[in-house]
Every structure is written in structure tokens, then in C-alpha cells.
Amino acid sequence: MRIDVLTLFPDFFAASAEVGVVGRAIRGGLLDLQCHNPRDFTVDKHRRVDDRTFGGGPGMVMQVEPLRAALAEVRAMAAAPALVVYLSPQGERLTQRRVRLLAGLPRLLLLCGRYEGVDERLVTREVDLELSIGDYVLSGGELAAAVLIDAVGRLQEGALNRSESASQDSFEDGLLDCPHYSRPEQDAYGAVPEVLMSGDHRAIQRWRRQQSLGRTWLRRPDLLSRITLSGEDRRLLEEFRLQWAEQKNAVRS
Ligand code: SAM
């Protein structure tokens, strides 16, 4: 997969391109990340990319021309068609489902806004998808782009090793992930749940599924309402609810 990023701060991506899973994916040739500064596509000597907002008021706007020129040149740098994504607080919310869809594409071209954002005419004519990483306002699209790059990068075939497998992560099957524990078995903060030490793989699988269901019910009931539970899932969740109510009562009394 190739990802081109149009950003006024290309250096922003240097560290995240070197470390962890995404760094490994880039080094292994699974992900080709290229950053481009719109200033390099300007023709005036001041390399200007922004101007005042029409209608008055504070703030600058990223202008059409430098971005149009940059988009045209960057598109032509590779043969694969690019989906142009503008990171914007006004975009559709980024979800794991959308990440999976984007991770399967050959090429993304990410546009990072600054100031008041990008001239609306460029957004209307050039952008295929506006994506938001949440209902808050960042000072620039770079952090949002880095989030997207990480999320799609780790899903590239071969990017994760087995122990980091993505298939059981939160949201993959509509639920939150179960809790995880490692050594030591006993610690001042408590013991590891006994079933995880039993070696009984069916029982472990059952416990993990139940924890996933229970956690989702406790923390993100909105997710539960979007999926259809099997009869076994409903039984596991009911059992979890009863245990949870008992524990709550025990703490109170
Ligand atoms: N005036 C814009 C608004 O209120 O919708 C906010 C502009 S913001 C200060 C500057 C840039 O940060 C945006 O153009 C966008 O690229 C990026 N940005 C801010 N919040 C974001 C979010 N939640 N998700 C994705 N990108 C965001």
C-alpha cells in the first residue's frame, strides 16, 4: 500500500515512520509512506499556501492553488489510483470497519489541514472522503493522519506478527477485547484468573468470549445494540450480568 501525505509539517511523520509495527511495515516494503509539503508546489517566492478568510474574521485558510498543484503532481507520482482523504473534524467518524476498508486499498492520499482548514472549493472538487478521528478540534490534520496511517498500516498483510494478531482486537467482531494478563501469576495487585492457567482451551475461549461480551455491555452498550448475539452469547452475557450484580452487592454489604 502507498500513502502520500500532503502536510505543511512533513517532519511530523518522521518518528512514527520509524518505530513499532508501522516502522516495521515501512522497512519491510509493506507500506510506502511519502510526505509532501504543499509549499514545494508554489510558484511565488514567499511559498505562500494560506490567505485571510473571505467575509472577515480571524484565521487563515489553506488556498486552492498550491493544493491543486500538489495533488496533481503527487497523484502522478505513482500509477495506482489514490483515494483522497481530507482529515477534518467535520468528516465521517473513523471506525475500525472503515479502517479495514481503507487498509485494502492500493493507495491513499491524505490531506492535512491547518489554520481554519482548506478552501471549501478544493474540498468539494478534489476530496473523495472527509474523515474525523473524534468530536474535538486539533490544530492540524497531522495527528489525525498519523492515527489513520497507524491503524491501516498494522493491518497490512504481514505487518503484525502472530502474537500481535489483529483479529481478536476490540471492534473486530463488534465487541471490545477481553482483558489480558501476563507473569507473574500472583502479584500484590492480585491473581490471574484461574481459568487462564487451566490449560483447558475450550474453557479459556468461553471465558474470553464472556469477558468481551461483559465488558462491551458495561463500557460500550451502544456497540452491543448493533450486533446480533447467538443463543450461547446471550447465555454467557446473562451469566456475566448475574456475577457482576453479585459482586456489586457483595461490595456494598
Ligand atoms: N475550522 C475548522 C472547524 O471548526 O471545522 C477546524 C480547523 S482545525 C483548527 C485545522 C485542521 O485540523 C483541519 O483542517 C483538519 O485537517 C484538522 N483537524 C482538526 N480536528 C480534527 C479531527 N477531529 N479529525 C481530523 N482532523 C482534524
PDB file of N, CA and C and ligand atoms in Angstrom, residues 86-90 111-118 131-134 136-141 144, ligand 1:
ATOM      1  N   TYR A  86      -9.472  13.899   3.228  1.00  0.00           N
ATOM      2  CA  TYR A  86      -9.193  15.129   3.992  1.00  0.00           C
ATOM      3  C   TYR A  86      -9.522  14.847   5.448  1.00  0.00           C
ATOM      4  N   LEU A  87      -8.505  14.942   6.311  1.00  0.00           N
ATOM      5  CA  LEU A  87      -8.738  14.764   7.748  1.00  0.00           C
ATOM      6  C   LEU A  87      -9.419  16.027   8.248  1.00  0.00           C
ATOM      7  N   SER A  88     -10.597  15.868   8.821  1.00  0.00           N
ATOM      8  CA  SER A  88     -11.390  17.047   9.191  1.00  0.00           C
ATOM      9  C   SER A  88     -12.325  16.713  10.342  1.00  0.00           C
ATOM     10  N   PRO A  89     -12.495  17.650  11.290  1.00  0.00           N
ATOM     11  CA  PRO A  89     -13.436  17.358  12.376  1.00  0.00           C
ATOM     12  C   PRO A  89     -14.872  17.230  11.868  1.00  0.00           C
ATOM     13  N   GLN A  90     -15.103  17.689  10.636  1.00  0.00           N
ATOM     14  CA  GLN A  90     -16.459  17.626  10.081  1.00  0.00           C
ATOM     15  C   GLN A  90     -16.697  16.359   9.260  1.00  0.00           C
ATOM     16  N   LEU A 111      -4.808  14.512   3.092  1.00  0.00           N
ATOM     17  CA  LEU A 111      -4.655  15.966   3.094  1.00  0.00           C
ATOM     18  C   LEU A 111      -4.829  16.478   4.522  1.00  0.00           C
ATOM     19  N   CYS A 112      -3.757  17.109   5.044  1.00  0.00           N
ATOM     20  CA  CYS A 112      -3.791  17.625   6.418  1.00  0.00           C
ATOM     21  C   CYS A 112      -4.055  19.121   6.390  1.00  0.00           C
ATOM     22  N   GLY A 113      -5.125  19.523   7.017  1.00  0.00           N
ATOM     23  CA  GLY A 113      -5.436  20.949   7.086  1.00  0.00           C
ATOM     24  C   GLY A 113      -4.689  21.618   8.227  1.00  0.00           C
ATOM     25  N   ARG A 114      -4.601  22.930   8.165  1.00  0.00           N
ATOM     26  CA  ARG A 114      -4.076  23.777   9.249  1.00  0.00           C
ATOM     27  C   ARG A 114      -4.940  25.030   9.284  1.00  0.00           C
ATOM     28  N   TYR A 115      -4.736  25.865  10.224  1.00  0.00           N
ATOM     29  CA  TYR A 115      -5.457  27.143  10.364  1.00  0.00           C
ATOM     30  C   TYR A 115      -6.976  26.869  10.471  1.00  0.00           C
ATOM     31  N   GLU A 116      -7.780  27.609   9.675  1.00  0.00           N
ATOM     32  CA  GLU A 116      -9.236  27.376   9.703  1.00  0.00           C
ATOM     33  C   GLU A 116      -9.629  26.179   8.839  1.00  0.00           C
ATOM     34  N   GLY A 117      -8.655  25.621   8.148  1.00  0.00           N
ATOM     35  CA  GLY A 117      -8.928  24.483   7.273  1.00  0.00           C
ATOM     36  C   GLY A 117      -8.605  24.830   5.833  1.00  0.00           C
ATOM     37  N   VAL A 118      -9.181  24.033   4.916  1.00  0.00           N
ATOM     38  CA  VAL A 118      -8.873  24.135   3.488  1.00  0.00           C
ATOM     39  C   VAL A 118     -10.028  24.844   2.775  1.00  0.00           C
ATOM     40  N   LEU A 131     -12.638  12.535   6.800  1.00  0.00           N
ATOM     41  CA  LEU A 131     -12.618  11.653   7.969  1.00  0.00           C
ATOM     42  C   LEU A 131     -12.249  12.410   9.233  1.00  0.00           C
ATOM     43  N   SER A 132     -12.989  12.132  10.298  1.00  0.00           N
ATOM     44  CA  SER A 132     -12.706  12.735  11.599  1.00  0.00           C
ATOM     45  C   SER A 132     -12.257  11.650  12.567  1.00  0.00           C
ATOM     46  N   ILE A 133     -11.304  11.985  13.436  1.00  0.00           N
ATOM     47  CA  ILE A 133     -10.924  10.987  14.443  1.00  0.00           C
ATOM     48  C   ILE A 133     -11.658  11.215  15.765  1.00  0.00           C
ATOM     49  N   GLY A 134     -12.571  12.175  15.814  1.00  0.00           N
ATOM     50  CA  GLY A 134     -13.351  12.355  17.039  1.00  0.00           C
ATOM     51  C   GLY A 134     -13.930  13.745  17.132  1.00  0.00           C
ATOM     52  N   TYR A 136     -13.623  16.575  18.552  1.00  0.00           N
ATOM     53  CA  TYR A 136     -12.810  17.601  19.180  1.00  0.00           C
ATOM     54  C   TYR A 136     -11.981  18.215  18.060  1.00  0.00           C
ATOM     55  N   VAL A 137     -11.423  19.393  18.313  1.00  0.00           N
ATOM     56  CA  VAL A 137     -10.705  20.082  17.238  1.00  0.00           C
ATOM     57  C   VAL A 137      -9.210  20.100  17.524  1.00  0.00           C
ATOM     58  N   LEU A 138      -8.453  19.580  16.575  1.00  0.00           N
ATOM     59  CA  LEU A 138      -6.991  19.593  16.646  1.00  0.00           C
ATOM     60  C   LEU A 138      -6.490  20.834  15.914  1.00  0.00           C
ATOM     61  N   SER A 139      -5.233  21.171  16.147  1.00  0.00           N
ATOM     62  CA  SER A 139      -4.709  22.348  15.448  1.00  0.00           C
ATOM     63  C   SER A 139      -4.294  22.010  14.017  1.00  0.00           C
ATOM     64  N   GLY A 140      -4.205  20.737  13.697  1.00  0.00           N
ATOM     65  CA  GLY A 140      -3.846  20.353  12.339  1.00  0.00           C
ATOM     66  C   GLY A 140      -4.218  18.916  12.063  1.00  0.00           C
ATOM     67  N   GLY A 141      -4.236  18.556  10.786  1.00  0.00           N
ATOM     68  CA  GLY A 141      -4.642  17.202  10.403  1.00  0.00           C
ATOM     69  C   GLY A 141      -3.555  16.151  10.585  1.00  0.00           C
ATOM     70  N   ALA A 144      -4.247  13.401  13.154  1.00  0.00           N
ATOM     71  CA  ALA A 144      -5.319  12.537  12.649  1.00  0.00           C
ATOM     72  C   ALA A 144      -4.789  11.616  11.543  1.00  0.00           C
TER      73      ALA A 144
HETATM   74  N1  SAM B   1     -12.332  25.434  11.400  1.00  0.00           N
HETATM   75  C1  SAM B   1     -12.368  24.001  11.420  1.00  0.00           C
HETATM   76  C2  SAM B   1     -13.674  23.511  12.007  1.00  0.00           C
HETATM   77  O1  SAM B   1     -14.096  24.045  13.033  1.00  0.00           O
HETATM   78  O2  SAM B   1     -14.269  22.573  11.462  1.00  0.00           O
HETATM   79  C3  SAM B   1     -11.245  23.421  12.257  1.00  0.00           C
HETATM   80  C4  SAM B   1      -9.903  23.602  11.663  1.00  0.00           C
HETATM   81  S1  SAM B   1      -8.655  22.811  12.600  1.00  0.00           S
HETATM   82  C5  SAM B   1      -8.134  24.107  13.653  1.00  0.00           C
HETATM   83  C6  SAM B   1      -7.324  22.641  11.485  1.00  0.00           C
HETATM   84  C7  SAM B   1      -7.212  21.286  10.806  1.00  0.00           C
HETATM   85  O3  SAM B   1      -7.033  20.282  11.791  1.00  0.00           O
HETATM   86  C8  SAM B   1      -8.397  20.832   9.999  1.00  0.00           C
HETATM   87  O4  SAM B   1      -8.408  21.400   8.720  1.00  0.00           O
HETATM   88  C9  SAM B   1      -8.207  19.335   9.968  1.00  0.00           C
HETATM   89  O5  SAM B   1      -7.321  18.948   8.925  1.00  0.00           O
HETATM   90  C10 SAM B   1      -7.540  19.057  11.302  1.00  0.00           C
HETATM   91  N2  SAM B   1      -8.448  18.508  12.329  1.00  0.00           N
HETATM   92  C11 SAM B   1      -8.896  19.140  13.428  1.00  0.00           C
HETATM   93  N3  SAM B   1      -9.675  18.371  14.177  1.00  0.00           N
HETATM   94  C12 SAM B   1      -9.741  17.168  13.551  1.00  0.00           C
HETATM   95  C13 SAM B   1     -10.408  15.948  13.841  1.00  0.00           C
HETATM   96  N4  SAM B   1     -11.176  15.796  14.905  1.00  0.00           N
HETATM   97  N5  SAM B   1     -10.251  14.917  12.972  1.00  0.00           N
HETATM   98  C14 SAM B   1      -9.487  15.048  11.888  1.00  0.00           C
HETATM   99  N6  SAM B   1      -8.831  16.198  11.552  1.00  0.00           N
HETATM  100  C15 SAM B   1      -8.944  17.254  12.370  1.00  0.00           C
END
